[in-house]
CSV table of C-alpha atoms and ligand atoms in Angstrom, one decimal:
chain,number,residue,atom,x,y,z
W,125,UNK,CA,-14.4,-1.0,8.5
W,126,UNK,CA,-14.1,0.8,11.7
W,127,UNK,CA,-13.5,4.5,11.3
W,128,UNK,CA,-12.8,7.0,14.1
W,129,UNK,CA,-13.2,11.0,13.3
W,130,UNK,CA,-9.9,13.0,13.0
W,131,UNK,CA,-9.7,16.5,12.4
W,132,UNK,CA,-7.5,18.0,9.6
W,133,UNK,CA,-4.5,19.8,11.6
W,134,UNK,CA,-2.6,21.1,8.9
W,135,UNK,CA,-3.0,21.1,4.9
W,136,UNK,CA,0.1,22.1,3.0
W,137,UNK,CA,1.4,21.8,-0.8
W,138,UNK,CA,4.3,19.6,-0.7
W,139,UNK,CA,5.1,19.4,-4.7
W,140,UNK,CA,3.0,20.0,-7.8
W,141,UNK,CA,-0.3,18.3,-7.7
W,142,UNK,CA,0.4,16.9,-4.3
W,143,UNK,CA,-1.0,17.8,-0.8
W,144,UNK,CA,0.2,16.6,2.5
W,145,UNK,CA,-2.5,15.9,5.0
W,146,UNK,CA,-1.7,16.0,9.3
W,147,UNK,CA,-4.9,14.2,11.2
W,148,UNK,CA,-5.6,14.7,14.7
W,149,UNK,CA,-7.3,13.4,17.4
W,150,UNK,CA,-10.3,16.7,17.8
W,151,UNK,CA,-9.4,16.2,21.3
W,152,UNK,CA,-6.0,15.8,21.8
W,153,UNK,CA,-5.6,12.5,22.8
W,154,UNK,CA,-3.3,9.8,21.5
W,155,UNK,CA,-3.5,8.0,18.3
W,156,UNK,CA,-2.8,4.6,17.8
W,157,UNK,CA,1.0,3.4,17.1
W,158,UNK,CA,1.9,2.4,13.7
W,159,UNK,CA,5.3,1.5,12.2
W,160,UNK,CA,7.0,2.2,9.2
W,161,UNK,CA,4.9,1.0,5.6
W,162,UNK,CA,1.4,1.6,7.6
W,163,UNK,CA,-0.9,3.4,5.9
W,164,UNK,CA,-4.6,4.5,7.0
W,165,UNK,CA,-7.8,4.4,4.8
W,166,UNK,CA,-9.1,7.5,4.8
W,167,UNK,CA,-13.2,7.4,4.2
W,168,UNK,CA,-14.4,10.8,2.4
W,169,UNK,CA,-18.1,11.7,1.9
W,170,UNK,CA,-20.1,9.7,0.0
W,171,UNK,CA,-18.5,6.9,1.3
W,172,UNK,CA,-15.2,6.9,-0.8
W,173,UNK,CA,-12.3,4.8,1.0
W,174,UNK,CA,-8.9,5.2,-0.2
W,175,UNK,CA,-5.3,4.3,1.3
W,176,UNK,CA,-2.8,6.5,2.3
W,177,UNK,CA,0.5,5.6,3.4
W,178,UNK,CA,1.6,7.4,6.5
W,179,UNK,CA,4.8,9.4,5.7
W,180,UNK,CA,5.2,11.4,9.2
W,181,UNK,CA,6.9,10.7,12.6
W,182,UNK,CA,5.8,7.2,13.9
W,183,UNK,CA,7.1,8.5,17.5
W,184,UNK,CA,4.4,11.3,17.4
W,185,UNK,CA,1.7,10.1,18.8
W,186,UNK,CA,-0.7,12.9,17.9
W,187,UNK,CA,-0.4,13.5,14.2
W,188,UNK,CA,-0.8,11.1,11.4
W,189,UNK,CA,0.7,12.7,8.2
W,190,UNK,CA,-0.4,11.6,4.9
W,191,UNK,CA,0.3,12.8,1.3
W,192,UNK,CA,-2.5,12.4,-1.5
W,193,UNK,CA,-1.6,13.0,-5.3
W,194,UNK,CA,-4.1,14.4,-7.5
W,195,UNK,CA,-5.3,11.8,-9.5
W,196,UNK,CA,-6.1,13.0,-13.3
W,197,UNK,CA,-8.8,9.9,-13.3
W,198,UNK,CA,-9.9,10.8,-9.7
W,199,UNK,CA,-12.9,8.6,-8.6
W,200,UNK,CA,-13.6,11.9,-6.2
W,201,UNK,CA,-11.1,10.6,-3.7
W,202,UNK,CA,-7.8,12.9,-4.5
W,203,UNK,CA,-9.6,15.6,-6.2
W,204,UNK,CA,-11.7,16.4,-3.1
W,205,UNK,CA,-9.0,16.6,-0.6
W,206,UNK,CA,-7.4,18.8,-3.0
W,207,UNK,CA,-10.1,20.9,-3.7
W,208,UNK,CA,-12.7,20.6,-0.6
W,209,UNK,CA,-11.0,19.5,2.6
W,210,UNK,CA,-9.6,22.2,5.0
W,211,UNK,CA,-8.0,22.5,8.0
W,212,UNK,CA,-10.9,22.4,10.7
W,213,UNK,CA,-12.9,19.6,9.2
W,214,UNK,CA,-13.2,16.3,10.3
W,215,UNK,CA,-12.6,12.8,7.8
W,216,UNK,CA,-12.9,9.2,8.8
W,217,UNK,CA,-10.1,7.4,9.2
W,218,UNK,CA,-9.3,3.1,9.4
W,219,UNK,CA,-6.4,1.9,10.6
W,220,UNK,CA,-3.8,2.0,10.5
W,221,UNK,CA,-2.5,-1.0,9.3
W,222,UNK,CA,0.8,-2.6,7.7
W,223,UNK,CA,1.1,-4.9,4.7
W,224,UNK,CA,4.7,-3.8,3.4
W,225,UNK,CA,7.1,-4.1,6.7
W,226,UNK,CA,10.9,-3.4,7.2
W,227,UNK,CA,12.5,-6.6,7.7
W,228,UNK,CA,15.7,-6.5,9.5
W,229,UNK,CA,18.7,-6.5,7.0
W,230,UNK,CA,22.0,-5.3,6.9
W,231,UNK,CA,21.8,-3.1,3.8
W,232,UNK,CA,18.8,-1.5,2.2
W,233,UNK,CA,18.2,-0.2,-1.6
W,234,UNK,CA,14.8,2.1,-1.1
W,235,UNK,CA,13.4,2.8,-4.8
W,236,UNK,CA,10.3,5.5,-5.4
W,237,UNK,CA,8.5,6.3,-8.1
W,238,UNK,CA,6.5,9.5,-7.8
W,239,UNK,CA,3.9,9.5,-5.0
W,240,UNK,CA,5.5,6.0,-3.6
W,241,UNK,CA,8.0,8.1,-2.0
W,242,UNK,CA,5.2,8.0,1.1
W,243,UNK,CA,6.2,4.8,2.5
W,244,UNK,CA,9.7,5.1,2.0
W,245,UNK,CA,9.6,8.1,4.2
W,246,UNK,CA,9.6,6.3,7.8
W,247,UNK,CA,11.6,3.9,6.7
W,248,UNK,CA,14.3,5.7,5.8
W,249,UNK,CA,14.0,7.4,9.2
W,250,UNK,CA,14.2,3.9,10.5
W,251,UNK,CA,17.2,2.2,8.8
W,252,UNK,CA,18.8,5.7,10.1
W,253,UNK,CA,18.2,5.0,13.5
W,254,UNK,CA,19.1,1.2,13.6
W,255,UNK,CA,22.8,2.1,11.5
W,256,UNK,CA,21.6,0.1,8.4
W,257,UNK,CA,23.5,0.9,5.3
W,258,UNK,CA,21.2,2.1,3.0
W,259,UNK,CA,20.7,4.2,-0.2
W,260,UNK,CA,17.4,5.8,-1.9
W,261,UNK,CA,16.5,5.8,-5.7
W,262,UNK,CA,13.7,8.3,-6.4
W,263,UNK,CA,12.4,9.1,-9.5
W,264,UNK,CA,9.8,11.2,-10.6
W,265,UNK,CA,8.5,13.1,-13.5
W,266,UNK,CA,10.0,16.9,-13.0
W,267,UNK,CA,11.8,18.4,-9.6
W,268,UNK,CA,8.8,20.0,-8.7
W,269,UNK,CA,6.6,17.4,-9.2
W,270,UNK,CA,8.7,15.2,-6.4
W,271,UNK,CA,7.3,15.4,-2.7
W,272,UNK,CA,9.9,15.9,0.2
W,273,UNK,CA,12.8,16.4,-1.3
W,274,UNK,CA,13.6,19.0,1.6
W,275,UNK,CA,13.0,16.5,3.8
W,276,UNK,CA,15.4,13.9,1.9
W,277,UNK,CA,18.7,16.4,1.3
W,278,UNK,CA,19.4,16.2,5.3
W,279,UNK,CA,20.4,12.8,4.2
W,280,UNK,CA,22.7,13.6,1.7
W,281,UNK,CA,24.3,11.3,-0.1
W,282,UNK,CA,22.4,8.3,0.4
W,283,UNK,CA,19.5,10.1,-1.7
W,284,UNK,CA,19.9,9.9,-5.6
W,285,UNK,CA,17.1,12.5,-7.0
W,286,UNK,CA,16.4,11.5,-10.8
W,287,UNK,CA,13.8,13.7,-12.2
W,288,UNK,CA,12.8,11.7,-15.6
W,289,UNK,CA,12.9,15.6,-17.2
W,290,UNK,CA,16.6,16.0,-16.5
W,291,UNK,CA,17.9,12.3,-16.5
W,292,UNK,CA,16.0,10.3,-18.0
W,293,UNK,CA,14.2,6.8,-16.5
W,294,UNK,CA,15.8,5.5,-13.4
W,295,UNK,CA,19.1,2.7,-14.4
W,296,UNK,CA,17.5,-0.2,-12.9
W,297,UNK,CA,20.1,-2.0,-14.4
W,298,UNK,CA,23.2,-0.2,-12.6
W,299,UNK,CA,21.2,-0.5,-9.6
W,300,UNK,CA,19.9,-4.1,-9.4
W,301,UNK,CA,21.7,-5.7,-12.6
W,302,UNK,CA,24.2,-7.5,-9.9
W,303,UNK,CA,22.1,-9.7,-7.0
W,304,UNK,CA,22.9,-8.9,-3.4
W,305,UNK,CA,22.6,-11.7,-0.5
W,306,UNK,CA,22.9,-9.0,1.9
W,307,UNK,CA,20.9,-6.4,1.0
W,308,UNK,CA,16.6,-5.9,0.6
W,309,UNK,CA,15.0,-3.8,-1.9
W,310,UNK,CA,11.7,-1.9,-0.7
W,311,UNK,CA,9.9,-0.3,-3.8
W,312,UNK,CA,6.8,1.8,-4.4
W,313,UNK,CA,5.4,3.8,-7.2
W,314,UNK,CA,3.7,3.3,-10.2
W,315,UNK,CA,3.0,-0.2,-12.0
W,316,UNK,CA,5.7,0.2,-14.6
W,317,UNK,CA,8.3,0.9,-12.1
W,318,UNK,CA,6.9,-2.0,-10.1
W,319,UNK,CA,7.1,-4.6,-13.2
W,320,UNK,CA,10.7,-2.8,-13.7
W,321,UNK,CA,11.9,-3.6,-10.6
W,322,UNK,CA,10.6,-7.3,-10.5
W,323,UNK,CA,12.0,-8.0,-13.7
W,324,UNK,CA,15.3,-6.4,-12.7
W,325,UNK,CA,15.2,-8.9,-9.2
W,326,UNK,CA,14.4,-11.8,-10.5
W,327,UNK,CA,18.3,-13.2,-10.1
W,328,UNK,CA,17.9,-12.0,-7.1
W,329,UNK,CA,17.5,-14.1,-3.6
W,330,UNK,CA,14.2,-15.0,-3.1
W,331,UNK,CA,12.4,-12.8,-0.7
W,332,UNK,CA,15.1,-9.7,-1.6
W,333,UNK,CA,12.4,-7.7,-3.3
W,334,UNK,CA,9.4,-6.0,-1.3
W,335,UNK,CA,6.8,-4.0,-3.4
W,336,UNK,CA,3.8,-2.1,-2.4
W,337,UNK,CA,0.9,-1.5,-5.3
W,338,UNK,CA,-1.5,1.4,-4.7
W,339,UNK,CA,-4.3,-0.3,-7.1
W,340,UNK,CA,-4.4,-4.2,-8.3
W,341,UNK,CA,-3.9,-4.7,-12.0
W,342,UNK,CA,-6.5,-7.6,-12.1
W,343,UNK,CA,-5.7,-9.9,-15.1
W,344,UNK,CA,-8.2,-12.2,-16.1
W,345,UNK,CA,-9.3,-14.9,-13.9
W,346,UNK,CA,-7.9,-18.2,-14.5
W,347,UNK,CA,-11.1,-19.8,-14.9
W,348,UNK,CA,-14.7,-17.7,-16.9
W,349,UNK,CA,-17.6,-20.2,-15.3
W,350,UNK,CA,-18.8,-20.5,-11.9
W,351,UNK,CA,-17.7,-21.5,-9.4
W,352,UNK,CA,-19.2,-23.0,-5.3
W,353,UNK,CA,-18.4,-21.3,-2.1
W,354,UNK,CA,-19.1,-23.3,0.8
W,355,UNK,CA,-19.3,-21.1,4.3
W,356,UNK,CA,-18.1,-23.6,6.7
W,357,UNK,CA,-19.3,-22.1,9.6
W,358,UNK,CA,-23.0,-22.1,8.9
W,359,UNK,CA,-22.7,-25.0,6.3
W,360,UNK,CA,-24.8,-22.6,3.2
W,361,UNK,CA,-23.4,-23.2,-0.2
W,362,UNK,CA,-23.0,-20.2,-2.7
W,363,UNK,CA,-22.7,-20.4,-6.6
W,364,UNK,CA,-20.5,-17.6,-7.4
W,365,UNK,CA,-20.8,-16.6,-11.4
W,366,UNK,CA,-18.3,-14.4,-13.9
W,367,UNK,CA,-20.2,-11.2,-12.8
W,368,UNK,CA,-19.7,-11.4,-8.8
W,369,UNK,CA,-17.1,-10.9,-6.2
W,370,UNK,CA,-16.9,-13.6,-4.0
W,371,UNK,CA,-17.1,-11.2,-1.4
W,372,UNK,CA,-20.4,-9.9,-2.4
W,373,UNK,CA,-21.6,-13.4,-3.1
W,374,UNK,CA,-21.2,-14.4,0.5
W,375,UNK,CA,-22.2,-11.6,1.9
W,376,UNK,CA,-25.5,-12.3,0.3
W,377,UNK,CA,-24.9,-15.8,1.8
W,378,UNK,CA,-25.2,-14.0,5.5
W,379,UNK,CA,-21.7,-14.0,5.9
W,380,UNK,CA,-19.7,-10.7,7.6
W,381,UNK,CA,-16.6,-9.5,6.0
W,382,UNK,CA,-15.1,-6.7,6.2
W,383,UNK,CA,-13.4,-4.6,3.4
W,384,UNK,CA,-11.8,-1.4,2.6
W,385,UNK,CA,-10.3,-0.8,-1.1
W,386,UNK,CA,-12.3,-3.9,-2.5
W,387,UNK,CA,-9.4,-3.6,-4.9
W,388,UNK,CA,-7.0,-5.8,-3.6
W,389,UNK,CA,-4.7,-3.6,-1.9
W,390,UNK,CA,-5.3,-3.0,1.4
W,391,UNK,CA,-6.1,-6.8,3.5
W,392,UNK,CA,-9.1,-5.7,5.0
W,393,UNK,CA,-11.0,-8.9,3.9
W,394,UNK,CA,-8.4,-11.3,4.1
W,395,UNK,CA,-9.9,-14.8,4.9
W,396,UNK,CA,-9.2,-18.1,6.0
W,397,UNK,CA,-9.3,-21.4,2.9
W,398,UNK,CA,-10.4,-24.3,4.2
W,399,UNK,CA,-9.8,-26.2,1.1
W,400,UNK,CA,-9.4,-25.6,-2.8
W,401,UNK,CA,-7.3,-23.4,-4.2
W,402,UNK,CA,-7.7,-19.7,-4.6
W,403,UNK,CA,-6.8,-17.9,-7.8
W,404,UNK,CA,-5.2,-14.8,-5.9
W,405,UNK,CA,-5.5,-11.9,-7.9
W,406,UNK,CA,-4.8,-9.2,-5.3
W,407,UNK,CA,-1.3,-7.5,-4.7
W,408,UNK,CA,-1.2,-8.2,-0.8
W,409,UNK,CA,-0.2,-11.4,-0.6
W,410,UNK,CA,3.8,-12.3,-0.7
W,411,UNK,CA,4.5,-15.4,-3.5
W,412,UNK,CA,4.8,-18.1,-0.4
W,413,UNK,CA,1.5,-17.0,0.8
W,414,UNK,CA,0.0,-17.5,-2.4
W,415,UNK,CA,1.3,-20.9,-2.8
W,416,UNK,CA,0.5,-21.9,0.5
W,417,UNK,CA,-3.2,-21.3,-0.4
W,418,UNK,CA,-4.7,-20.9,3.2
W,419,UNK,CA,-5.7,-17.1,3.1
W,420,UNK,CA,-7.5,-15.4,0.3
W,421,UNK,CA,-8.8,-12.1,-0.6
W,422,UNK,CA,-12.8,-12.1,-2.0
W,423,UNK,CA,-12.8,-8.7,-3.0
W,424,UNK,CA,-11.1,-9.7,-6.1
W,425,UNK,CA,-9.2,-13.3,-5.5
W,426,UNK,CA,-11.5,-15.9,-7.2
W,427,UNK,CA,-11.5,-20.0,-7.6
W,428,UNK,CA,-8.8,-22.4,-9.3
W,429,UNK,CA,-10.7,-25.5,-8.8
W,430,UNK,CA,-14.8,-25.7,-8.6
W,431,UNK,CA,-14.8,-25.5,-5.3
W,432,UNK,CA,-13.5,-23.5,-2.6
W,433,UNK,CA,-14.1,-24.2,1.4
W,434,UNK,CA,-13.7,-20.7,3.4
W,435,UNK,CA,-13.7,-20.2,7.3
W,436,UNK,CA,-16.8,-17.9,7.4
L,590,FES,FE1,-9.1,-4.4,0.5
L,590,FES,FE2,-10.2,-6.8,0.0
L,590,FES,S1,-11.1,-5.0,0.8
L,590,FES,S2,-8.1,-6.2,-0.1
């Protein structure tokens, strides 16, 4: 991953146990564009890479705003940009890049859970801008716990606020229980909201339903043995066993990939299949992407068949 050095502008508390985050260039100059559902890695020391949606102004072209949750499991990530990083110092930062773009539609249902009101953020600003109807579900443990609602009351009634505290779980099935041809459905938050959701769209039109994961829930791979990697650029041949990424595996073949999250979440080391069939286990890849079977991720995605061909 290619990182540049940003400077932290501006460190504020948005909600409780959350921190929003504006990066600069330390010299002024521009950053690159991004549109709405980007998000940047940002690479903390000791190496640690996590994603962060960018949930600012995608016309200002000098400040990347970012909000980071503090993790009660934090790997290190959350807990030092909570507790360490000030305005002054400089971080890393990859990107940006976008794996959960607006598509053009006539109506819009936005649905957050928690923290997954970060990607939503541009986006509403967006469908605003272009006339789209659109509404806004976001749930969230308490009222204080729930980032930006300031920001969201200048949209009025298009925002429905449902702290689980006061109201309960969101009513997925008011919301979604009746399928609508014209409308799309963007969602982000935790995995039982995401599962929710899906369950909730499944009557729906294909393609209706747009979700972005923050971490892969890796099930077990389809098959426990081994399994061949063939590099078809240099012709080597790799056995990859139960224990290995197929990432690292052909790395240690020689080949150059690059990766990010090495979770699944972020398309940083999204390659080309030659020939047999992936078992995707990442949550990048939309369902006719999976079944077309021409684009993997090794960091987690692994082999259906004994042997997979990849353009390295
Ligand atoms: Fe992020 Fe593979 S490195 S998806």
């Amino acid at each position: 991953m290619t990182a540049v050095a940003l400077e932290v502008a501006d460190k504020q508390d948005v909600a409780h146990g959350v921190v929003s985050l504006t990066l600069a260039h330390p010299e002024g100059s521009r950053l690159p564009d991004w549109t709405p559902g980007s998000h940047i890695d940002l690479v903390l020391p000791e190496g640690t890479v996590r994603q962060y949606s960018l949930c600012g102004d995608r016309w200002d072209a000098h400040g990347y705003r970012v909000a980071v949750l503090r993790e009660p499991r934090s790997r290190g990530g959350s807990a030092y940009v909570h507790d360490e990083l000030r305005p002054g110092d400089r971080v890393g930062v990859g990107g940006p890049r976008n794996h959960f773009p607006l598509v053009p539609s006539e109506k819009y249902l936005f649905i957050a859970g928690g923290i997954g009101i970060t990607p939503l953020l541009p986006m509403l600003h967006q469908v605003e801008l272009m006339g789209a109807e659109w509404q806004l579900l976001y749930g969230g443990r308490s009222r204080s716990s729930m980032a930006f609602r300031d920001e969201l009351e200048t949209y009025g009634k298009r925002v429905h606020i449902v702290p689980q505290d006061e109201e309960g779980l969101l009513d997925l099935a008011a919301w979604l229980g009746t399928p609508c041809t014209d409308t799309k459905v963007y969602c982000c938050g935790p995995a039982p909201l995401l599962t929710a959701v899906e369950a909730a769209c499944a009557p729906w039109p294909a393609y209706a339903l747009r979700t972005e994961r923050f971490a892969a829930e890796l099930s077990a791979p389809v098959r426990d043995g081994p399994f061949e990697v063939e590099l078809r650029r240099t012709g080597r041949r790799v056995t990859v066993t139960p224990d290995v990424s197929v990432l690292d595996a052909v790395r240690a073949a020689g080949a150059e990939v690059l990766s990010s999250c090495e979770q699944g979440t972020c398309g940083t080391c999204l390659t080309p299949v030659l020939a047999g069939r992936p078992d995707h286990r990442d949550t990048i890849l939309a369902d006719h992407e999976r079944a077309a079977g021409d684009c993997m991720l090794p960091c987690v995605s692994r082999a259906l068949d004994d042997r997979l061909v990849l353009d390295l």
